[in-house]
XYZ file of C-alpha atoms in Angstrom:
450
model
C -210.563 65.687 24.443
C -207.587 63.314 24.635
C -205.146 66.067 23.829
C -206.744 68.346 26.405
C -206.360 65.667 29.071
C -202.766 65.084 27.974
C -201.984 68.812 28.185
C -203.558 69.078 31.650
C -201.535 66.096 32.862
C -198.314 67.613 31.522
C -199.151 71.040 33.052
C -199.841 69.530 36.480
C -196.562 67.599 36.394
C -194.616 70.673 35.269
C -196.106 72.725 38.093
C -195.113 69.964 40.509
C -191.565 69.996 39.110
C -191.274 73.743 39.477
C -192.603 73.580 43.059
C -190.138 70.808 43.967
C -187.301 72.654 42.271
C -188.122 75.885 44.120
C -188.322 74.076 47.481
C -185.065 72.172 46.851
C -183.222 75.420 45.983
C -184.735 77.140 49.017
C -183.607 74.452 51.479
C -180.190 74.234 49.868
C -179.779 78.003 50.214
C -180.768 77.729 53.882
C -178.171 75.029 54.469
C -180.735 72.302 55.109
C -179.178 69.681 52.872
C -181.200 66.670 53.938
C -184.577 68.163 52.917
C -182.903 69.529 49.783
C -181.561 66.018 48.899
C -184.960 64.421 49.494
C -186.654 67.026 47.318
C -183.987 66.381 44.655
C -184.871 62.700 44.617
C -188.559 63.561 44.314
C -187.675 65.980 41.530
C -185.807 63.221 39.651
C -188.668 60.721 40.100
C -191.241 63.280 38.907
C -189.063 64.104 35.871
C -188.877 60.421 34.936
C -192.631 60.073 35.433
C -193.198 63.106 33.160
C -190.958 61.567 30.485
C -192.857 58.276 30.760
C -196.177 60.109 30.646
C -195.191 61.988 27.494
C -193.604 58.950 25.761
C -196.148 56.260 26.656
C -198.307 57.070 23.632
C -195.283 56.658 21.378
C -194.415 53.382 23.084
C -197.940 52.063 22.553
C -197.798 53.173 18.913
C -194.379 51.545 18.441
C -195.668 48.302 19.964
C -198.687 48.374 17.654
C -196.598 49.047 14.531
C -194.131 46.306 15.452
C -197.011 43.837 15.815
C -198.322 44.886 12.402
C -194.861 44.427 10.881
C -194.880 40.791 11.937
C -198.594 40.443 11.077
C -199.524 39.708 14.657
C -203.095 40.900 14.826
C -203.902 38.907 17.947
C -202.564 41.611 20.289
C -205.240 43.262 22.412
C -204.894 46.693 24.022
C -206.740 47.159 27.318
C -209.339 49.893 27.076
C -211.133 49.667 30.414
C -208.136 50.035 32.759
C -206.157 52.403 30.555
C -205.793 56.049 31.385
C -208.304 58.302 29.666
C -205.601 59.713 27.405
C -204.791 56.195 26.091
C -208.185 54.513 26.222
C -209.342 55.871 22.856
C -205.927 55.130 21.319
C -206.222 51.532 22.532
C -209.753 51.363 21.120
C -208.464 52.544 17.713
C -205.659 49.974 17.804
C -208.124 47.185 18.642
C -210.445 48.230 15.798
C -207.559 48.197 13.317
C -206.443 44.776 14.584
C -209.988 43.473 14.209
C -210.205 44.759 10.643
C -206.901 43.145 9.712
C -207.950 39.893 11.371
C -211.133 39.892 9.310
C -209.211 40.639 6.119
C -206.728 37.885 6.941
C -209.556 35.413 7.588
C -211.259 36.323 4.313
C -207.965 36.036 2.448
C -207.284 32.639 4.003
C -210.809 31.480 3.114
C -210.364 32.636 -0.484
C -206.999 30.893 -0.654
C -208.495 27.677 0.724
C -211.354 27.926 -1.756
C -208.931 28.462 -4.630
C -206.758 25.570 -3.444
C -209.817 23.302 -3.312
C -210.957 24.300 -6.798
C -207.499 23.825 -8.299
C -207.161 20.462 -6.565
C -210.475 19.208 -7.966
C -210.178 20.292 -11.597
C -208.782 17.796 -14.085
C -206.328 20.314 -15.517
C -202.742 19.933 -14.315
C -201.133 23.174 -13.114
C -197.554 23.899 -12.103
C -195.885 27.202 -11.266
C -192.127 27.801 -11.067
C -189.737 30.758 -10.863
C -186.866 31.822 -13.122
C -184.532 29.310 -11.478
C -186.985 26.468 -12.023
C -187.958 26.197 -8.362
C -191.502 24.836 -8.184
C -193.722 27.125 -6.116
C -196.990 25.268 -6.478
C -198.389 22.177 -8.171
C -201.880 20.705 -7.993
C -202.972 17.108 -7.475
C -204.058 16.604 -11.083
C -200.500 17.288 -12.244
C -199.098 14.690 -9.854
C -201.679 12.024 -10.726
C -201.556 12.510 -14.487
C -197.765 12.296 -14.639
C -197.436 9.813 -11.749
C -195.116 12.256 -9.938
C -195.613 12.355 -6.158
C -193.434 15.461 -5.871
C -191.372 17.836 -8.011
C -189.118 20.441 -6.398
C -187.506 21.829 -9.537
C -188.766 21.844 -13.105
C -185.272 20.958 -14.344
C -185.610 17.556 -12.637
C -188.492 16.669 -14.971
C -186.279 15.211 -17.784
C -185.427 12.249 -15.552
C -189.039 11.061 -15.778
C -190.565 12.801 -18.795
C -187.948 14.243 -21.160
C -190.480 14.756 -23.970
C -192.735 16.845 -21.721
C -189.785 18.848 -20.376
C -188.627 19.660 -23.906
C -192.148 20.771 -24.851
C -192.403 22.994 -21.746
C -189.045 24.637 -22.424
C -190.083 25.433 -26.002
C -193.575 26.578 -25.014
C -194.356 30.235 -25.708
C -196.886 32.124 -23.556
C -200.269 32.270 -25.229
C -199.384 29.643 -27.861
C -200.880 26.240 -26.890
C -199.302 23.048 -28.156
C -200.161 19.343 -28.059
C -197.572 16.788 -26.954
C -197.882 13.014 -26.989
C -196.654 11.404 -23.784
C -196.362 7.868 -22.439
C -196.942 7.517 -18.682
C -196.577 3.963 -17.474
C -198.931 1.851 -19.561
C -200.927 4.830 -20.808
C -200.290 6.975 -23.866
C -201.931 10.380 -23.753
C -202.020 13.642 -25.620
C -201.616 16.758 -23.496
C -202.658 20.262 -24.461
C -200.063 22.617 -22.953
C -200.447 26.359 -22.406
C -198.249 28.805 -20.516
C -198.381 32.269 -19.017
C -195.868 34.427 -17.151
C -196.497 36.855 -14.294
C -194.686 38.797 -11.567
C -195.397 38.556 -7.870
C -193.458 40.455 -5.194
C -190.723 41.363 -7.700
C -190.326 37.702 -8.711
C -191.084 36.312 -12.166
C -193.071 33.097 -12.443
C -194.164 30.795 -15.243
C -197.452 28.948 -14.924
C -198.026 25.852 -17.059
C -201.463 24.291 -17.481
C -202.073 21.034 -19.299
C -205.120 18.943 -20.000
C -205.398 15.369 -21.223
C -207.268 15.768 -24.526
C -206.726 12.231 -25.795
C -210.391 11.274 -25.506
C -211.606 14.524 -27.083
C -209.149 14.244 -29.975
C -210.016 10.582 -30.494
C -213.722 11.414 -30.568
C -213.144 14.224 -33.053
C -210.964 11.994 -35.207
C -213.474 9.133 -35.060
C -216.342 11.456 -35.941
C -214.390 12.841 -38.903
C -213.581 9.333 -40.150
C -217.197 8.273 -39.746
C -218.458 11.226 -41.775
C -215.912 10.519 -44.501
C -216.646 6.803 -44.542
C -220.404 7.317 -44.627
C -219.927 9.358 -47.785
C -217.499 6.782 -49.202
C -219.707 3.765 -48.458
C -222.707 5.578 -49.902
C -220.840 6.352 -53.108
C -219.343 2.860 -53.290
C -222.733 1.189 -52.933
C -224.363 3.539 -55.446
C -221.576 2.915 -57.949
C -220.998 -0.795 -57.420
C -224.613 -1.937 -57.129
C -225.367 -1.252 -60.836
C -222.122 -3.001 -61.831
C -223.069 -6.109 -59.848
C -226.585 -6.069 -61.296
C -225.306 -5.561 -64.859
C -222.725 -8.331 -64.439
C -225.426 -10.706 -63.257
C -227.596 -9.826 -66.290
C -224.704 -10.235 -68.763
C -223.718 -13.512 -67.204
C -227.305 -14.740 -67.545
C -227.364 -13.738 -71.251
C -224.065 -15.473 -71.938
C -225.312 -18.640 -70.259
C -228.447 -18.553 -72.447
C -226.392 -18.110 -75.620
C -224.219 -21.048 -74.664
C -227.302 -23.210 -74.128
C -228.786 -22.338 -77.548
C -225.915 -23.644 -79.609
C -222.868 -25.675 -78.958
C -220.791 -23.415 -81.182
C -222.531 -20.097 -81.848
C -222.127 -18.642 -85.322
C -219.018 -16.536 -85.593
C -217.901 -17.111 -81.982
C -215.420 -19.304 -80.287
C -216.858 -21.430 -77.445
C -213.736 -20.819 -75.362
C -214.236 -17.105 -75.796
C -217.750 -17.339 -74.341
C -216.387 -19.350 -71.418
C -213.751 -16.670 -70.784
C -216.349 -13.930 -71.013
C -218.636 -15.749 -68.577
C -215.768 -16.333 -66.162
C -214.712 -12.690 -66.364
C -218.261 -11.518 -65.733
C -218.543 -13.952 -62.806
C -215.380 -12.514 -61.240
C -216.673 -8.956 -61.717
C -219.987 -9.918 -60.134
C -218.308 -11.736 -57.229
C -215.946 -8.873 -56.413
C -218.704 -6.295 -56.777
C -220.965 -8.194 -54.392
C -218.056 -8.629 -51.980
C -217.415 -4.891 -52.045
C -221.123 -4.224 -51.501
C -221.214 -6.580 -48.514
C -218.108 -4.947 -47.066
C -219.589 -1.452 -47.427
C -222.899 -2.605 -45.976
C -221.253 -4.210 -42.946
C -219.241 -1.085 -42.184
C -222.257 1.157 -42.694
C -224.305 -0.969 -40.290
C -221.605 -0.723 -37.632
C -221.121 3.019 -38.170
C -224.831 3.536 -37.473
C -224.372 2.308 -33.885
C -224.802 5.417 -31.747
C -226.035 4.103 -28.386
C -224.854 0.827 -26.839
C -227.384 -1.313 -25.001
C -225.737 -1.380 -21.578
C -226.299 -4.399 -19.356
C -224.484 -5.945 -16.416
C -221.978 -8.466 -17.742
C -220.038 -11.042 -15.793
C -216.592 -10.737 -17.356
C -215.926 -14.420 -16.597
C -218.925 -15.378 -18.771
C -217.906 -12.936 -21.506
C -214.438 -14.508 -21.730
C -215.907 -18.015 -21.617
C -218.130 -17.111 -24.561
C -215.099 -15.943 -26.566
C -213.272 -19.154 -25.712
C -216.195 -21.257 -26.928
C -216.627 -19.325 -30.175
C -212.955 -19.455 -31.166
C -211.895 -22.764 -29.611
C -211.865 -24.801 -32.851
C -210.149 -22.131 -34.945
C -207.423 -21.552 -32.354
C -206.937 -25.284 -31.853
C -206.343 -25.712 -35.582
C -203.640 -23.059 -35.361
C -202.223 -24.691 -32.191
C -202.737 -21.425 -30.280
C -203.294 -21.601 -26.523
C -205.911 -19.195 -25.143
C -205.818 -18.584 -21.373
C -208.185 -16.520 -19.246
C -207.612 -14.570 -16.015
C -210.282 -12.545 -14.191
C -209.498 -10.801 -10.896
C -211.694 -10.736 -8.942
C -213.541 -13.749 -10.266
C -216.968 -12.044 -9.951
C -215.875 -8.874 -11.781
C -218.838 -7.050 -13.333
C -218.890 -4.711 -16.311
C -221.561 -2.329 -17.595
C -221.410 -2.718 -21.378
C -223.166 -3.909 -24.520
C -222.391 -7.646 -24.550
C -222.853 -8.017 -28.310
C -220.505 -5.147 -29.119
C -217.920 -6.257 -26.555
C -217.928 -9.763 -28.013
C -217.269 -8.246 -31.431
C -214.360 -6.200 -30.092
C -212.751 -9.124 -28.263
C -213.221 -11.507 -31.210
C -211.471 -9.031 -33.522
C -208.619 -8.556 -31.060
C -208.176 -12.304 -30.455
C -208.207 -13.054 -34.201
C -205.621 -10.303 -34.760
C -203.524 -11.824 -31.980
C -203.896 -15.280 -33.550
C -202.539 -13.882 -36.793
C -199.645 -12.236 -34.923
C -198.551 -15.509 -33.243
C -198.507 -17.579 -36.448
C -195.178 -19.360 -36.771
C -194.086 -18.424 -33.250
C -192.860 -21.096 -30.824
C -195.517 -21.874 -28.202
C -198.059 -19.332 -29.512
C -200.176 -18.021 -26.686
C -202.971 -15.488 -26.205
C -204.159 -14.247 -22.817
C -207.477 -12.627 -21.923
C -206.998 -10.668 -18.692
C -209.562 -8.683 -16.697
C -208.676 -6.592 -13.649
C -209.070 -3.185 -12.024
C -206.374 -0.527 -11.840
C -205.418 1.700 -8.904
C -208.228 4.159 -9.655
C -210.896 1.424 -9.777
C -211.287 1.414 -13.546
C -211.910 -1.919 -15.241
C -209.251 -3.113 -17.683
C -209.649 -5.874 -20.275
C -206.404 -6.936 -21.934
C -205.634 -9.138 -24.926
C -201.986 -10.191 -24.673
C -200.027 -12.181 -27.240
C -196.434 -13.340 -27.693
C -196.470 -12.633 -31.408
C -194.189 -10.702 -33.713
C -195.231 -7.311 -32.360
C -196.101 -4.143 -34.233
C -193.381 -1.870 -35.676
C -193.181 1.443 -33.837
C -193.715 3.356 -37.074
C -197.124 1.688 -37.521
C -198.487 2.102 -33.990
C -200.107 5.459 -34.782
C -201.804 4.065 -37.892
C -203.370 0.788 -36.801
C -206.656 2.412 -35.679
C -207.138 4.249 -38.993
C -210.041 2.758 -40.983
C -208.954 0.418 -43.820
C -205.328 0.396 -42.659
C -204.089 -3.180 -42.351
C -200.894 -5.163 -42.472
C -202.745 -8.441 -43.098
C -202.820 -9.740 -46.633
C -206.526 -10.559 -46.420
C -207.494 -8.014 -43.761
C -210.204 -5.392 -44.225
C -208.683 -2.760 -41.930
C -211.916 -1.999 -40.099
C -211.620 -4.290 -37.058
C -209.511 -1.995 -34.877
C -211.244 1.189 -36.037
C -214.595 -0.367 -35.096
C -213.156 -1.461 -31.743
C -212.068 2.117 -31.108
C -215.506 3.411 -32.078
C -217.252 0.912 -29.804
C -214.998 1.825 -26.860
C -215.787 5.511 -27.372
C -219.475 4.670 -27.289
C -218.784 3.071 -23.885
C -216.932 6.229 -22.726
C -213.758 4.155 -22.615
C -210.552 3.861 -24.603
C -208.410 1.302 -26.388
C -204.623 1.482 -26.318
C -201.823 -0.717 -27.526
C -198.353 -1.521 -26.239
C -196.122 -3.516 -28.518
C -192.513 -4.539 -28.878
C -191.219 -6.232 -31.979
C -190.223 -9.825 -31.391
C -191.898 -9.954 -27.968
C -195.606 -9.342 -28.468
C -198.464 -6.898 -28.043
C -201.004 -5.849 -25.429
C -204.326 -4.318 -26.429
C -205.882 -2.680 -23.388
C -209.555 -1.717 -23.079
C -210.164 0.804 -20.274
C -213.693 1.469 -19.009
């Protein structure tokens, strides 16, 4: 129908042109130049109108395509006042614009949804091109690494050279774990990478997740299983030895009471035998007690959470250790900010942790000028509660920092090596963590994060 109307319009205009042309030639032949000139002007105007009439569809189409090129789908083509030949074309243009607007809205909604999801997840994500230009980075990446912005991946070595080196050596599809220190926190990050092309550009996408807590839990669980087997075997093996030593010692004592000098024996020999048996019995019972204590602690699976005033918790530690620290001339100071800071924890277990840490600190400050230990409670920027035990002792060698939480590892001559491992276990039960910062010759900080 449109084409029929278009053809009729063209035919009418052509007939008008021929009529004007015939009349203009007629008047010119008759010598009437003024009418001929006027008809010539009309002929020119009608020719231009015919050209416009034929080309207007192309002009509308060109305008529509240009708008699409620049993704301007807001343009509206008038349907009601348009000529019949263009009304349906305008309607088609408007329908196409509406479809593209809907697609654009849906795409924008999906993008916003994806942005929101990526911003909320606790996995850090960064994408960069072949030149290292960062195209996108989520909030978790910035918060985990304490980086407010990163324009180019090659600027990362200024802040985190270890992480940059790991990223550069990372192969797509081959995850790796890297240990990283960010401020006062030490974490283990699981890195994975993938590459993709978008609009003829190559990109690398790096995802990392802080797996410190998961790895610590797995490690603690493995140690607990091993130690449960060990303590069971130790108690089963040592208990008969202690019992037998006690029986032998009792028999020797009876023999000594029967005669001053037993026939065929030397009295000194019996004394030596009794002393040897006593030592065996004492050490066996000590080993049994040690195994029993550790087994009792390893059975703790659920802490009894109560509301604790941290000020009272610290005051309790001060009271319990006051005499021992005074004998060592160690000053213990306390700082709680705010003063009414509350903590949801098992008070008995937390006392055990803090006592172990303070006693370790007291050992570390032995022989130091003005030995001092600080108990500090505060909240960090994210609202988490931090308890810190700070000393000005000898510090821990860097080579030993990764080993101090391993059960039975100790640098103390008379230490058992279970204090810090139990502290780590107790903190995991509280869904928290324990970390250490230390510098030889300056001191150490043990930090409990809830």
